Structures are given as C-alpha cells and as structure tokens.
Coordinates of C-alpha atoms and ligand atoms in Angstrom, one line a residue:
Chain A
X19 CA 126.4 -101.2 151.2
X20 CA 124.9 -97.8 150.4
X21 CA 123.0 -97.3 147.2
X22 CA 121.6 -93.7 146.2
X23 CA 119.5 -93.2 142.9
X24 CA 118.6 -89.9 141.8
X25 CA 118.1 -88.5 145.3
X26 CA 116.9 -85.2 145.7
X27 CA 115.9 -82.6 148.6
X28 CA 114.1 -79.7 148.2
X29 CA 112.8 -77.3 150.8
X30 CA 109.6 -75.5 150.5
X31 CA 110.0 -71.5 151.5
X32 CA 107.1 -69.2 150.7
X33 CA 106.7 -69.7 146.7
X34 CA 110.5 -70.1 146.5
X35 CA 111.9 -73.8 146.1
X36 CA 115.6 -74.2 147.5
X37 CA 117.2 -77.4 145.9
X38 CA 119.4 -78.9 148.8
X39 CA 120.4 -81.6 146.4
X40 CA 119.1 -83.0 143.5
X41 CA 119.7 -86.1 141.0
X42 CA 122.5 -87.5 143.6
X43 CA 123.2 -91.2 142.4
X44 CA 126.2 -92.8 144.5
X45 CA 127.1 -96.3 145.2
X46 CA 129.7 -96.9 148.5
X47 CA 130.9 -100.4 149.4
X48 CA 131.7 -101.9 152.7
X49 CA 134.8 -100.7 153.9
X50 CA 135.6 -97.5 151.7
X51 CA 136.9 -94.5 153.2
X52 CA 135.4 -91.8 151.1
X53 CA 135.5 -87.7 151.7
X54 CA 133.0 -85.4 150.7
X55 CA 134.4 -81.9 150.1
X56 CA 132.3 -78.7 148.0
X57 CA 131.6 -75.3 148.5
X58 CA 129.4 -74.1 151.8
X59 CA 126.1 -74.5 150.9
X60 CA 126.9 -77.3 148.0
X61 CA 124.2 -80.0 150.1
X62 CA 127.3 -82.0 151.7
X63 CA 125.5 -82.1 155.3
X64 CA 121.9 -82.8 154.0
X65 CA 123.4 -85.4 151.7
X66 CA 124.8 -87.1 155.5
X67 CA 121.9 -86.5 157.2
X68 CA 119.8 -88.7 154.3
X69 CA 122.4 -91.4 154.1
X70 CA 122.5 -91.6 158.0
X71 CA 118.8 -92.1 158.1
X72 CA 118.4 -88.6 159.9
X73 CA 116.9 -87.0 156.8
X74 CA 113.9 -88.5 154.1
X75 CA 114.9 -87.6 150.8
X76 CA 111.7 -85.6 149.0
X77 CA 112.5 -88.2 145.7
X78 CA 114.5 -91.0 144.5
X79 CA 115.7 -94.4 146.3
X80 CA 118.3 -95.0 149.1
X81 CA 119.1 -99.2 149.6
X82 CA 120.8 -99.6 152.3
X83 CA 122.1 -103.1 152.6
X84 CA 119.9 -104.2 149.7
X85 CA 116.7 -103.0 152.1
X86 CA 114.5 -99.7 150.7
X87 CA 115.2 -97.2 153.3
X88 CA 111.6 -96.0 152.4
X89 CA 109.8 -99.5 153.4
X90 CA 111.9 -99.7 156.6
X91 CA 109.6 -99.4 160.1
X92 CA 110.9 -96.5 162.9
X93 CA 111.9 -99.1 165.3
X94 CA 114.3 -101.1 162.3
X95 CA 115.3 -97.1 161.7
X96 CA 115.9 -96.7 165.0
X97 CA 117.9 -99.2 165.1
X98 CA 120.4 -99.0 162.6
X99 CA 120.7 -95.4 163.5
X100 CA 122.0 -96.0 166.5
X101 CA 123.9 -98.9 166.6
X102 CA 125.2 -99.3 162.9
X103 CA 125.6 -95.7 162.1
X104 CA 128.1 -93.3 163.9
X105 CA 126.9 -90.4 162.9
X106 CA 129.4 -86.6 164.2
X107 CA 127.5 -83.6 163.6
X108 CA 128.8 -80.3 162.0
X109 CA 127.5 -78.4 165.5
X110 CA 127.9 -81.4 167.8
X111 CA 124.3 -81.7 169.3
X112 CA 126.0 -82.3 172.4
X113 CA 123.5 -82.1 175.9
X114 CA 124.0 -78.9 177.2
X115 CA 123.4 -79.9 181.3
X116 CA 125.5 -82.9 180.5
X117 CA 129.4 -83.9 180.9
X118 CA 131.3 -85.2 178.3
X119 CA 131.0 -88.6 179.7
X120 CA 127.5 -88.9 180.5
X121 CA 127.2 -87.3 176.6
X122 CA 129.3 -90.4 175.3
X123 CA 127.8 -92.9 177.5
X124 CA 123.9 -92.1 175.8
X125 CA 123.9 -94.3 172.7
X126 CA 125.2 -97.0 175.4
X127 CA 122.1 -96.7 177.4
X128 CA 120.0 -97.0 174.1
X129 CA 121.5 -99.8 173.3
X130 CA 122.0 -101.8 176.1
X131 CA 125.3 -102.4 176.7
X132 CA 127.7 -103.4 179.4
X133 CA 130.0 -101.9 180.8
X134 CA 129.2 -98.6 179.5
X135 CA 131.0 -96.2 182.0
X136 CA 134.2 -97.9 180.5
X137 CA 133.4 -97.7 177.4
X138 CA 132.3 -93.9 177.5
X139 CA 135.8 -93.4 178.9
X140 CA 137.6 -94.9 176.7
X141 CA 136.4 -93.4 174.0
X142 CA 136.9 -89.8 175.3
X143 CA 140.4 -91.4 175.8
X144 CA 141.1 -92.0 172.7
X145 CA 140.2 -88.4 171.5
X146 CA 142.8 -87.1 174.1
X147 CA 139.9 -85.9 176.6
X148 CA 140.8 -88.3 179.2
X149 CA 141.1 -85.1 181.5
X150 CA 137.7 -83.6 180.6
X151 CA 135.3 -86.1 181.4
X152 CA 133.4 -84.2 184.0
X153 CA 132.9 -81.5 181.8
X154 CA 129.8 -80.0 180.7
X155 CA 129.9 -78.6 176.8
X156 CA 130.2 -75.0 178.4
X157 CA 133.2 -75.8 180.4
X158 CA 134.9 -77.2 176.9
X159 CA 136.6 -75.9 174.2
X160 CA 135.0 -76.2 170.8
X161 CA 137.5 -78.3 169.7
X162 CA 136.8 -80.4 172.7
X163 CA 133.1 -80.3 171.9
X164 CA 133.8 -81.7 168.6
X165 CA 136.2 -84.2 169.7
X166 CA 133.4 -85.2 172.6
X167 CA 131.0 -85.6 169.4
X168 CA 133.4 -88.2 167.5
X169 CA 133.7 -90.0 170.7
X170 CA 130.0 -90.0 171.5
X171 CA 129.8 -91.3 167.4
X172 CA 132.4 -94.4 167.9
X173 CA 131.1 -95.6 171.4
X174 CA 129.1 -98.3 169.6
X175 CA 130.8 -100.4 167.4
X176 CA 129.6 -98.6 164.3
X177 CA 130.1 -100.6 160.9
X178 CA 129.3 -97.3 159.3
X179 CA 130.7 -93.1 160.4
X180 CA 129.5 -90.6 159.0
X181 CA 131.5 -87.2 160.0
X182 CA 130.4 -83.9 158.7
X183 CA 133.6 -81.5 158.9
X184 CA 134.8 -83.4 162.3
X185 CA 138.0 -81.3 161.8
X186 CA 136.9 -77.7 161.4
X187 CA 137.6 -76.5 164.9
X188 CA 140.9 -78.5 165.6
X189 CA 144.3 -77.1 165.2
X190 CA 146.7 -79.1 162.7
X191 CA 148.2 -81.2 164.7
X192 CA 145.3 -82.6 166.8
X193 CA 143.0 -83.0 163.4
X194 CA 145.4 -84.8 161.9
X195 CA 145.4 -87.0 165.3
X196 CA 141.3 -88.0 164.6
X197 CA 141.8 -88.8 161.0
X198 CA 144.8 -91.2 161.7
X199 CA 142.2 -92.8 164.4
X200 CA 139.2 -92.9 161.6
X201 CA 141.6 -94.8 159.0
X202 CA 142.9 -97.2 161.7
X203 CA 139.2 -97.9 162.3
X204 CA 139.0 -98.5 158.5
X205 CA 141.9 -100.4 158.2
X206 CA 141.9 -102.8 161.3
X207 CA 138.0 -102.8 161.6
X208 CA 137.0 -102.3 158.1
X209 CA 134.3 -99.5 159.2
X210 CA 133.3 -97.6 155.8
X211 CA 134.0 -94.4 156.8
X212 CA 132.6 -91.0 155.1
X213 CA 133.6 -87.9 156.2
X214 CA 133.0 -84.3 154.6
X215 CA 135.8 -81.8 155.1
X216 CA 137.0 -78.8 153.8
X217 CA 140.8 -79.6 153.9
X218 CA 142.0 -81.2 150.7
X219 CA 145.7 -82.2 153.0
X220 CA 143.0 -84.3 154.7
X221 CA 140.6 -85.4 151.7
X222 CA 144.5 -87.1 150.8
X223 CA 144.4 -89.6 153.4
X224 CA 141.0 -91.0 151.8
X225 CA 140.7 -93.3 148.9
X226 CA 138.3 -91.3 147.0
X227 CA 137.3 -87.7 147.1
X228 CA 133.1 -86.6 145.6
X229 CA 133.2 -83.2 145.0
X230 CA 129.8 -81.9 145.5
X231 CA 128.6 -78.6 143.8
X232 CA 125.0 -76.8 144.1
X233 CA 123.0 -80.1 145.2
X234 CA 125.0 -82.2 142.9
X235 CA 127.9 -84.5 142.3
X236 CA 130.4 -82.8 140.0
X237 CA 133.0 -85.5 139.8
X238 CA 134.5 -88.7 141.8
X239 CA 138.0 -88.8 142.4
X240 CA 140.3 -91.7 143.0
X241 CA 143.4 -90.7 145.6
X242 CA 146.4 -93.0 144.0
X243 CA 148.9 -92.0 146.5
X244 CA 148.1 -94.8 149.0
Chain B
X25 CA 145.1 -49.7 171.6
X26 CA 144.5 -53.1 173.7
X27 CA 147.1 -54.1 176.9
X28 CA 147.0 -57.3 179.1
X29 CA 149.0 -57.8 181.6
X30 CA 149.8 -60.7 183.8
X31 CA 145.8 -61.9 182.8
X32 CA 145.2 -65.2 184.2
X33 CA 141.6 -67.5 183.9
X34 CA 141.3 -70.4 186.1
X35 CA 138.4 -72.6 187.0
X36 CA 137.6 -74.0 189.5
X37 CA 136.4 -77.6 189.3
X38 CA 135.4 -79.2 192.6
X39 CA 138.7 -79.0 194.0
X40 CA 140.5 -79.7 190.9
X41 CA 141.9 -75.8 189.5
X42 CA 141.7 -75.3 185.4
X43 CA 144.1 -72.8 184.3
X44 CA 142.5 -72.3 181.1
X45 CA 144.7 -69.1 180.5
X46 CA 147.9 -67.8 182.7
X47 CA 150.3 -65.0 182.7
X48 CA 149.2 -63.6 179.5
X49 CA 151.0 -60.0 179.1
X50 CA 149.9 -58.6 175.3
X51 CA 149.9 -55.4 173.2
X52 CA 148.1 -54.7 170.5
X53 CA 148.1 -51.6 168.4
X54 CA 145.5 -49.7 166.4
X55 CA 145.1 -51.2 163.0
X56 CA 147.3 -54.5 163.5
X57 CA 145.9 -57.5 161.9
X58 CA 146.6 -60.8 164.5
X59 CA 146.1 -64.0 164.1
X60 CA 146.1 -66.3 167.1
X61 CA 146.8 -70.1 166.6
X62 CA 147.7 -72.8 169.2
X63 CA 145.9 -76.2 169.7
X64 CA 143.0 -77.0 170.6
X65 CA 141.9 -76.1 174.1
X66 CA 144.9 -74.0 174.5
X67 CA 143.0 -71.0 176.0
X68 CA 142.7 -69.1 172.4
X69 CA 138.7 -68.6 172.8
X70 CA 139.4 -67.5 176.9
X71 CA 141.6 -65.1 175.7
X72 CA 139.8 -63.8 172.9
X73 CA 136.3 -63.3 175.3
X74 CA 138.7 -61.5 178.1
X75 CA 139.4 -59.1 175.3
X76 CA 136.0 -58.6 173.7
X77 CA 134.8 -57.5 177.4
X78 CA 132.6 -61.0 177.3
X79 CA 134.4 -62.5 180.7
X80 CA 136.3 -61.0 183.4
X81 CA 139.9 -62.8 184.3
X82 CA 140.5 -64.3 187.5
X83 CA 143.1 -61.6 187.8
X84 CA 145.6 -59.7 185.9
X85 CA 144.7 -55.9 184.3
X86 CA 142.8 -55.2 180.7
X87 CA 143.5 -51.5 179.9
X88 CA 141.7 -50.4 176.6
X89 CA 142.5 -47.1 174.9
X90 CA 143.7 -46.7 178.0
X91 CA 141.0 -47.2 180.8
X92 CA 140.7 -50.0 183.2
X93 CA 138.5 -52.2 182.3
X94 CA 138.0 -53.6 185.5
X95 CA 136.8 -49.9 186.4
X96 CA 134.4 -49.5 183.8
X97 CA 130.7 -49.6 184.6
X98 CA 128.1 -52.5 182.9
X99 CA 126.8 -49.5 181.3
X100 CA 129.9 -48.3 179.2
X101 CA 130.8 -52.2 178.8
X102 CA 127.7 -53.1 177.3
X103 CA 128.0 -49.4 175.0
X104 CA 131.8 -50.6 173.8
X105 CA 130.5 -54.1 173.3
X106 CA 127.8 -53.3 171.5
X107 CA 129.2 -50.1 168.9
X108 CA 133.2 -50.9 169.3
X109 CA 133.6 -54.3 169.1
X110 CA 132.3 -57.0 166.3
X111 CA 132.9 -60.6 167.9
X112 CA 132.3 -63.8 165.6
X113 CA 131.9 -66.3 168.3
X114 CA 133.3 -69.9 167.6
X115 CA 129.5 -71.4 167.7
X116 CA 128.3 -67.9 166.3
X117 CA 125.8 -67.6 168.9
X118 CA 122.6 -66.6 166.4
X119 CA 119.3 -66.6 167.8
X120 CA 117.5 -69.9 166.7
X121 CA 113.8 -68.6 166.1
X122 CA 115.1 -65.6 163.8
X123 CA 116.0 -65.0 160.4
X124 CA 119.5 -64.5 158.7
X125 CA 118.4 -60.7 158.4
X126 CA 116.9 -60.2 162.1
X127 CA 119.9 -61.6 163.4
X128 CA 122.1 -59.2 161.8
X129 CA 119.8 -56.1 162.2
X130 CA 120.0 -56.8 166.1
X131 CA 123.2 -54.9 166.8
X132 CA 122.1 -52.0 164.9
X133 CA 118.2 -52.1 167.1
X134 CA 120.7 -51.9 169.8
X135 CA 122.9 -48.9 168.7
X136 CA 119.6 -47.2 167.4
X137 CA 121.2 -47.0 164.0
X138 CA 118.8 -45.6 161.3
X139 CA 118.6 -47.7 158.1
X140 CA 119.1 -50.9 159.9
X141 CA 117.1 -53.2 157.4
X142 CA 119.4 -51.7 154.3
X143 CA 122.5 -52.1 156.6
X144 CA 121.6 -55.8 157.8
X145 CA 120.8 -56.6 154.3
X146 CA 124.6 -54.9 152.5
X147 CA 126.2 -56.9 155.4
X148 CA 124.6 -60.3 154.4
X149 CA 125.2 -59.4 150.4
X150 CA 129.3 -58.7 151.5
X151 CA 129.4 -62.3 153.1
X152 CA 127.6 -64.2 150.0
X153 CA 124.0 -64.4 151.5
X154 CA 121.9 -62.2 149.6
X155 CA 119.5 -65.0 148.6
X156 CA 119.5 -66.6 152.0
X157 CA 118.3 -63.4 154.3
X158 CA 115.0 -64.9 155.4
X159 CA 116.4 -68.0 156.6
X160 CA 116.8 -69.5 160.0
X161 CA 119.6 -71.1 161.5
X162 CA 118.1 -74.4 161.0
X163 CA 117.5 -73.4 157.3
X164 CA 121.2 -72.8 156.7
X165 CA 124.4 -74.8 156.3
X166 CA 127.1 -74.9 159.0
X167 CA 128.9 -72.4 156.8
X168 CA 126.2 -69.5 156.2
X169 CA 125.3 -69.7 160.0
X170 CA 128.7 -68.8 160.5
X171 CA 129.0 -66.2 157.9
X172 CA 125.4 -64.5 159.3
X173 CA 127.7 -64.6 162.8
X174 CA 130.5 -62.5 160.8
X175 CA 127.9 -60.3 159.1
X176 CA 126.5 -59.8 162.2
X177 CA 129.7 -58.5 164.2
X178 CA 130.1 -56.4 160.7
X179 CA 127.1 -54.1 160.8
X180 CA 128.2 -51.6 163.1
X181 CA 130.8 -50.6 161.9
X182 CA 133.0 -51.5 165.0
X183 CA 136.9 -50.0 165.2
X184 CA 137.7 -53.7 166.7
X185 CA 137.0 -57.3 164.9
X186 CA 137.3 -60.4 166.9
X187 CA 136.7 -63.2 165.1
X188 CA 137.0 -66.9 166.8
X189 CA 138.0 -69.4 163.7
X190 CA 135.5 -67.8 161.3
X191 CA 136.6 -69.9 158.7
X192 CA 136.3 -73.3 160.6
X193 CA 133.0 -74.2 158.5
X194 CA 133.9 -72.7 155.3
X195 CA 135.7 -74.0 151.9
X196 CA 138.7 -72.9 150.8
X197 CA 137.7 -70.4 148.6
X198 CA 134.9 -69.1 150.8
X199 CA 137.2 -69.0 153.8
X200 CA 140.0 -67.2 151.6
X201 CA 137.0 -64.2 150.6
X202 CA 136.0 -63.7 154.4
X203 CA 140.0 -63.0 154.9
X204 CA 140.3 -61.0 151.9
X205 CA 137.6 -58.7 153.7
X206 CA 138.9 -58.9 156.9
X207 CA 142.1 -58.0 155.0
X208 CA 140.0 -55.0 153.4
X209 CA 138.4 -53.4 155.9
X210 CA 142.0 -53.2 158.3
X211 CA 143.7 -51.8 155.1
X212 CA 141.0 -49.3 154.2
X213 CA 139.2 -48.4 157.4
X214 CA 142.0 -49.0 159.9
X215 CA 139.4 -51.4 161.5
X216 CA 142.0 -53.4 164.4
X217 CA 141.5 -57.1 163.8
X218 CA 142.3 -60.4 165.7
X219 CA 141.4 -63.5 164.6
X220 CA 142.0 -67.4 165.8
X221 CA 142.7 -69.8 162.9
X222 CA 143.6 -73.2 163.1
X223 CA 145.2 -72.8 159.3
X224 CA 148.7 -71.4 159.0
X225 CA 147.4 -70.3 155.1
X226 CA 145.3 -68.1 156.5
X227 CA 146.8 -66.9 159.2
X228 CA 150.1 -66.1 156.6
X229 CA 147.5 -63.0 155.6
X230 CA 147.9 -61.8 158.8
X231 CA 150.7 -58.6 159.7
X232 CA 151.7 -61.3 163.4
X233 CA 150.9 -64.2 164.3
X234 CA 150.2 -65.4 168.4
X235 CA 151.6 -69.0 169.5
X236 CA 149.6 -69.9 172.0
X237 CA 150.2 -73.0 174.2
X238 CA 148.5 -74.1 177.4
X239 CA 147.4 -71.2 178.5
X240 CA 150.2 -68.9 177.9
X241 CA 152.3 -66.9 174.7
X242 CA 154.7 -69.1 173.2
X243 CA 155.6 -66.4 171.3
X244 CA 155.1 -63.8 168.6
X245 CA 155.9 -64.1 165.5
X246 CA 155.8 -61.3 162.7
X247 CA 155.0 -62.4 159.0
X248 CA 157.4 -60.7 156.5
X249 CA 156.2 -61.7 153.0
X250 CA 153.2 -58.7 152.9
Ligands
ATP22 N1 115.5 -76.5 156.3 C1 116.0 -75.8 155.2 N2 115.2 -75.0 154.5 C2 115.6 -74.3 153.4 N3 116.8 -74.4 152.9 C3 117.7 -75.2 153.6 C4 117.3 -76.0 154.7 N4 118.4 -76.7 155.1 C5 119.4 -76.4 154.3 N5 119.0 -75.5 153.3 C6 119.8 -75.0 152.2 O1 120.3 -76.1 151.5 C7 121.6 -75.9 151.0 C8 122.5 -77.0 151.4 O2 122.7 -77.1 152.8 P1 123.8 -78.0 153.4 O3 123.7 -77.8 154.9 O4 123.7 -79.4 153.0 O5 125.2 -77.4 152.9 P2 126.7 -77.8 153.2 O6 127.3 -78.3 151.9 O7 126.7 -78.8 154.3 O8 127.4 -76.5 153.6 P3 128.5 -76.1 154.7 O9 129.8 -76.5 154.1 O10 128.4 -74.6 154.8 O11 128.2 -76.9 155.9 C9 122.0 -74.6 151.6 O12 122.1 -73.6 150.6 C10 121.0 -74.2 152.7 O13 120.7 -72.9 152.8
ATP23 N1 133.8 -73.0 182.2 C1 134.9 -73.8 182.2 N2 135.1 -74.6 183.2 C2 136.2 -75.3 183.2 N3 137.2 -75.4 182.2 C3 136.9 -74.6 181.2 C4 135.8 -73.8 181.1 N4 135.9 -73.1 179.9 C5 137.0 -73.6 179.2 N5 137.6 -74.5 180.0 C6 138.9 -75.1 179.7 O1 139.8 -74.1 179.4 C7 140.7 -74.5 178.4 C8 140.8 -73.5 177.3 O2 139.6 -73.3 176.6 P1 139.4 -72.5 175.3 O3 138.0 -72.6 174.9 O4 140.0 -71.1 175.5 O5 140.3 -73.3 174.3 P2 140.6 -73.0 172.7 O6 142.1 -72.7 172.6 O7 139.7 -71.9 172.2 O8 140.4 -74.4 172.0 P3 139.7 -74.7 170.6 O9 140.7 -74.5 169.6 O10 139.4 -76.2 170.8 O11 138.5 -73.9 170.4 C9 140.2 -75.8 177.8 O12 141.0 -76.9 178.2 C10 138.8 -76.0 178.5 O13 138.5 -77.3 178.8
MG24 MG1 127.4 -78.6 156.2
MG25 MG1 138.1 -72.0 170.9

C-alpha cells in the first residue's frame, strides 16, 4: 500500500542544513497496524506528514498504491487526502471559533456526504464527547481537543490513519480507550493504521514497532505477543 | 505556602452549568513536589490556572503566602505572575512568529532582568535545545515546542513551577530528564513544584500525588519509596 525509497527531508536555515529525515525506505501493507516511536526530534511527525500527502519529501520516491506520489495532480492529492487518509495531528489544528461538532463535521462538507450532522456526532460519541459537542476548542480540555481531532480523523471512512502521539494528553485509562477503538477499526475494518507514540505499553498493542532515530530508521520490530 | 478553600469553577453554557472544578479545599507547602493526575477533562488544567493567578474561580478563596488573592491588585498579579511563578501551559502557549530564544528571553524583557540573551540561551541548553535556539514553533517538533514552554517558565528563576503535562510530547527518556530537573531544582533551590501527569512513572518521582476526579480531590496520596 505505502512504498518509501530513500526519502529524505531537509530544511534550509541560513547556511545550516537540518536533516528532518534522510535515507527512510519503508514498505506498509493494507491492513497493518504499525507504531512509530523515537526520541523528540527523531523526524517521526515529518515522516507522517510526507506519507499523509501533507508534506513533499526534498528526495527519494513515495508509491502510494502503485501511483508516484510526485506525478499525482492537487485535485487527485486532494482527494485522497481527505477521504482516504485520516490524518490526527500532534497539536490538533482544530478551528478555534468552532465547536467540536461543526470541527468534525468539515471533512463531511468536503466530501459530500449525507447525513453529516449524524455522522459528526457519532463520532464525537465514540470518543466519549457526546456531552461536548457544542464546544468550542477553548471551552475543552486538551485531552478533549485531541480526542475531538481523532474524531474529526475517522468521520470519513478512512482506509488509511495516521495518528501522531493521539495519546499524549490522555490519562491511562481513557488512552487506552482510543487505541482499543483504532485496533477494532483494524480488525473489523481492516484500516492500516500508523500511529506514533511515546508509550511502549501502547506500541504493545501494535503488530510492529519502527524505531526512528535522528532522521532515520534504526530497526523494525515484530510484537509476538498477539 | 498556597491554600484553597472551597474553590469552585463553573461555566455557564446557555442554560446548561459546567462544573469544571467544585469544592476543591488544598494546601500546599513551600518546597513540596505534587503531582496531579485524574482523567482527562477532570478539572486538572482549571485547577492548575486558578493557582498560577491565570483565572479567577467562580467562588471559593486562594490565599498565597498568605494574602487574598482575590484582594490583590492586577498590578501585584501580573508582578507575582511574571517573577514568582513559571507555568508550562498544556499547549505551551509560545508566540508563533518568534524564535526558540525570543520566546524564552520574554519573561526576563518583562522582569527587566540584565543578561537576558545568556539567561534565555543556559535555559534552552538545560532542556536539550542548544542547537535549536533560532527556531520557530513551526520549525520545531511537538516535543521541543514544549520543552522551549518549560525553558520559558525556567528563566526567572521563579520560587513556584506549574507545569501542565510537560512531558505529554516527550519520549521516555526525554520526559524522565525534564523530571530529573524538576526533581533538581526542588531539592537544591527549594523551588515549590506542581505538576499534572497523566503517567503514574512519573508522577512516582513526586513527594504526593493529587487524585483528581470530576472536578473535585479524590484524595491525596503520599509516595513513600524516596
Ligand atoms: N520547518 C522546519 N525547519 C527546520 N527544522 C525543522 C522544521 N520542521 C522540523 N524541523 C526539525 O526536524 C526535526 C524532526 O522534527 P519532527 O517534528 O519530525 O520530530 P518528531 O520526531 O516528531 O519529534 P517529537 O517527538 O518531539 O514530536 C527536529 O529536530 C526539528 O527541529
Ligand atoms: N471555557 C469553558 N467553557 C465550558 N467548559 C469548559 C471550559 N473550559 C473547560 N471546560 C470543561 O471543564 C472540564 C475541565 O477542564 P480541564 O481543562 O480542567 O480538564 P483537564 O483535567 O485538564 O483535562 P485533560 O487531562 O484532558 O487536559 C472539561 O470537561 C471541559 O470541557
Ligand atoms: Mg512530532
Ligand atoms: Mg488539561
């Protein structure tokens, strides 16, 4: 499903280059459940925003699908972006005037669906924010916020999630709530599912653990316990 | 050193009421090391802000070292908010068009501290930045933006810490230096500290530990293994 040869991203500052990532090479098939976990700073978010077509890498190849990401047109990128890909991001990009449900409801609207409203809801719903719809981001917690990001990132039917640390600000109990709900969705849906997280109790309930260190992958590791 | 009593927050939402906190009666002493855990949207971030002079409760008293808060004027608030307290806010709060190094000099323009560049700069070294200081936000990981926020409420020296998860963002072994400082400068320089954590590892370096549930103190519980 998602092919990545020699991938590298490097930002310009001054006369100083800052490697992101560099030589990345990583194959995922339909329907893994993979987690990303390495130092801060390691590349793990830039590495998600390239494979979630946020992000152009400065060199190497990204197939996704068997298609060159590279020859793809903005509309096609459009596209897939926002009805293939559920992408939750480290700081949420919520609206800020907007409630939780009208925040949920926006990749509806983009895409054209029915029945939206219902869907927004349950969504928030299912992320135990039933009672905060009407909320704007301000009147949330930031748990909440990042719980009203997942939702937002699952409203469409994605065949693809990418989650950059959807865990960080939720107590125990409660984060352990959203990853049971992301391996359902991998299970009963067969969603390939990559998350990054900084939790190793949590990396467990993955199939496969890539260890990212300065810009590039240090090792792949296969979780037997399943 | 800090003492609520009765402190209650509640919101009012059209003519729906959110008791984000209730009833909250709480001493802390010079030099304790806190942590503060409870799930998420449990009021931990309310209370914390009522205590770092950031919101006023809906009722209830604040007395610190001693003087009514509620009787203080904006002046003397913004003085004991600015030199006495360092806060680390849960979405750190950093100004977007400024570097890693402006943002953290800020407090000390403020306080009209001399030195501030060689300050900002010792303060971003002590939290692993050195060779990120003339970043932005947007140039940073999710993890340095929130270690610029800790530096940040570092640099002047405050007698009071308030950190709000600071180590949501950050890997294991990061997470486990920023505690080892916290852990330093209460130890060496007396500094009073309270943090929220949503990990029990962390919160095990901590002298007490604050259940909180819905609003309210479940209860306190001291750690013995120090
Ligand atoms: N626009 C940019 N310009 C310059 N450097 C950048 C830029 N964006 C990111 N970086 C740098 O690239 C490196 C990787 O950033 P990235 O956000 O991918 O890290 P991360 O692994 O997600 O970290 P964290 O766990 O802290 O979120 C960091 O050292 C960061 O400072
Ligand atoms: N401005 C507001 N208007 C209405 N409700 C609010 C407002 N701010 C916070 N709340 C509500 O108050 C409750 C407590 O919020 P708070 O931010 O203190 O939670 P928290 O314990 O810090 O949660 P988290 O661990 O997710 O950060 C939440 O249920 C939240 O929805
Ligand atoms: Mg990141
Ligand atoms: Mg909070």
């Amino acid at each position: 499903l998602i092919e990545l040869r020699d991938i590298c991203k490097i930002y310009q500052m001054g006369d100083m280059q800052v490697r992101a990532v560099c030589g990345v090479t990583l194959d995922v098939e339909k329907g893994e459940l993979i987690s990303i976990m390495g130092p801060s700073g390691s590349g793990k978010s830039t590495l998600m925003n390239i494979i979630g077509l946020l992000d152009q890498p400065t060199s190497g190849e990204y197939w996704l699908e068997g298609a060159d990401v590279a020859k793809l047109d903005e509309n096609t990128l459009a596209e897939i972006r926002n009805r293939r890909i559920g992408f939750v991001f480290q700081s949420y990009n919520l609206l800020a005037r907007t409630t939780a449900l009208d925040n949920v409801e926006l990749p509806l609207i983009y895409s054209g669906t029915k029945n939206r409203r219902r869907k927004a809801r349950e969504a928030l719903e299912t992320v135990g924010l039933a009672d905060r719809v009407d909320h704007r981001p301000n009147e949330l917690s930031g748990g909440q916020q990042q719980r009203v990001a997942i939702a937002r990132a699952l409203v469409n039917d994605p065949d693809i999630i990418l989650a950059d640390e959807p865990t960080g600000n939720l107590d125990t109990k409660t984060g352990l709530e959203i990853i049971d709900l992301f391996q359902r969705l991998n299970k009963e849906r067969g969603i390939t599912i990559l998350f990054v997280t900084h939790d190793s109790e949590i990396a467990d309930f993955t199939r496969r653990i890539i260890h990212i260190r300065d810009g590039a992958i240090e090792h792949n590791e296969r979780v037997e316990n399943q």
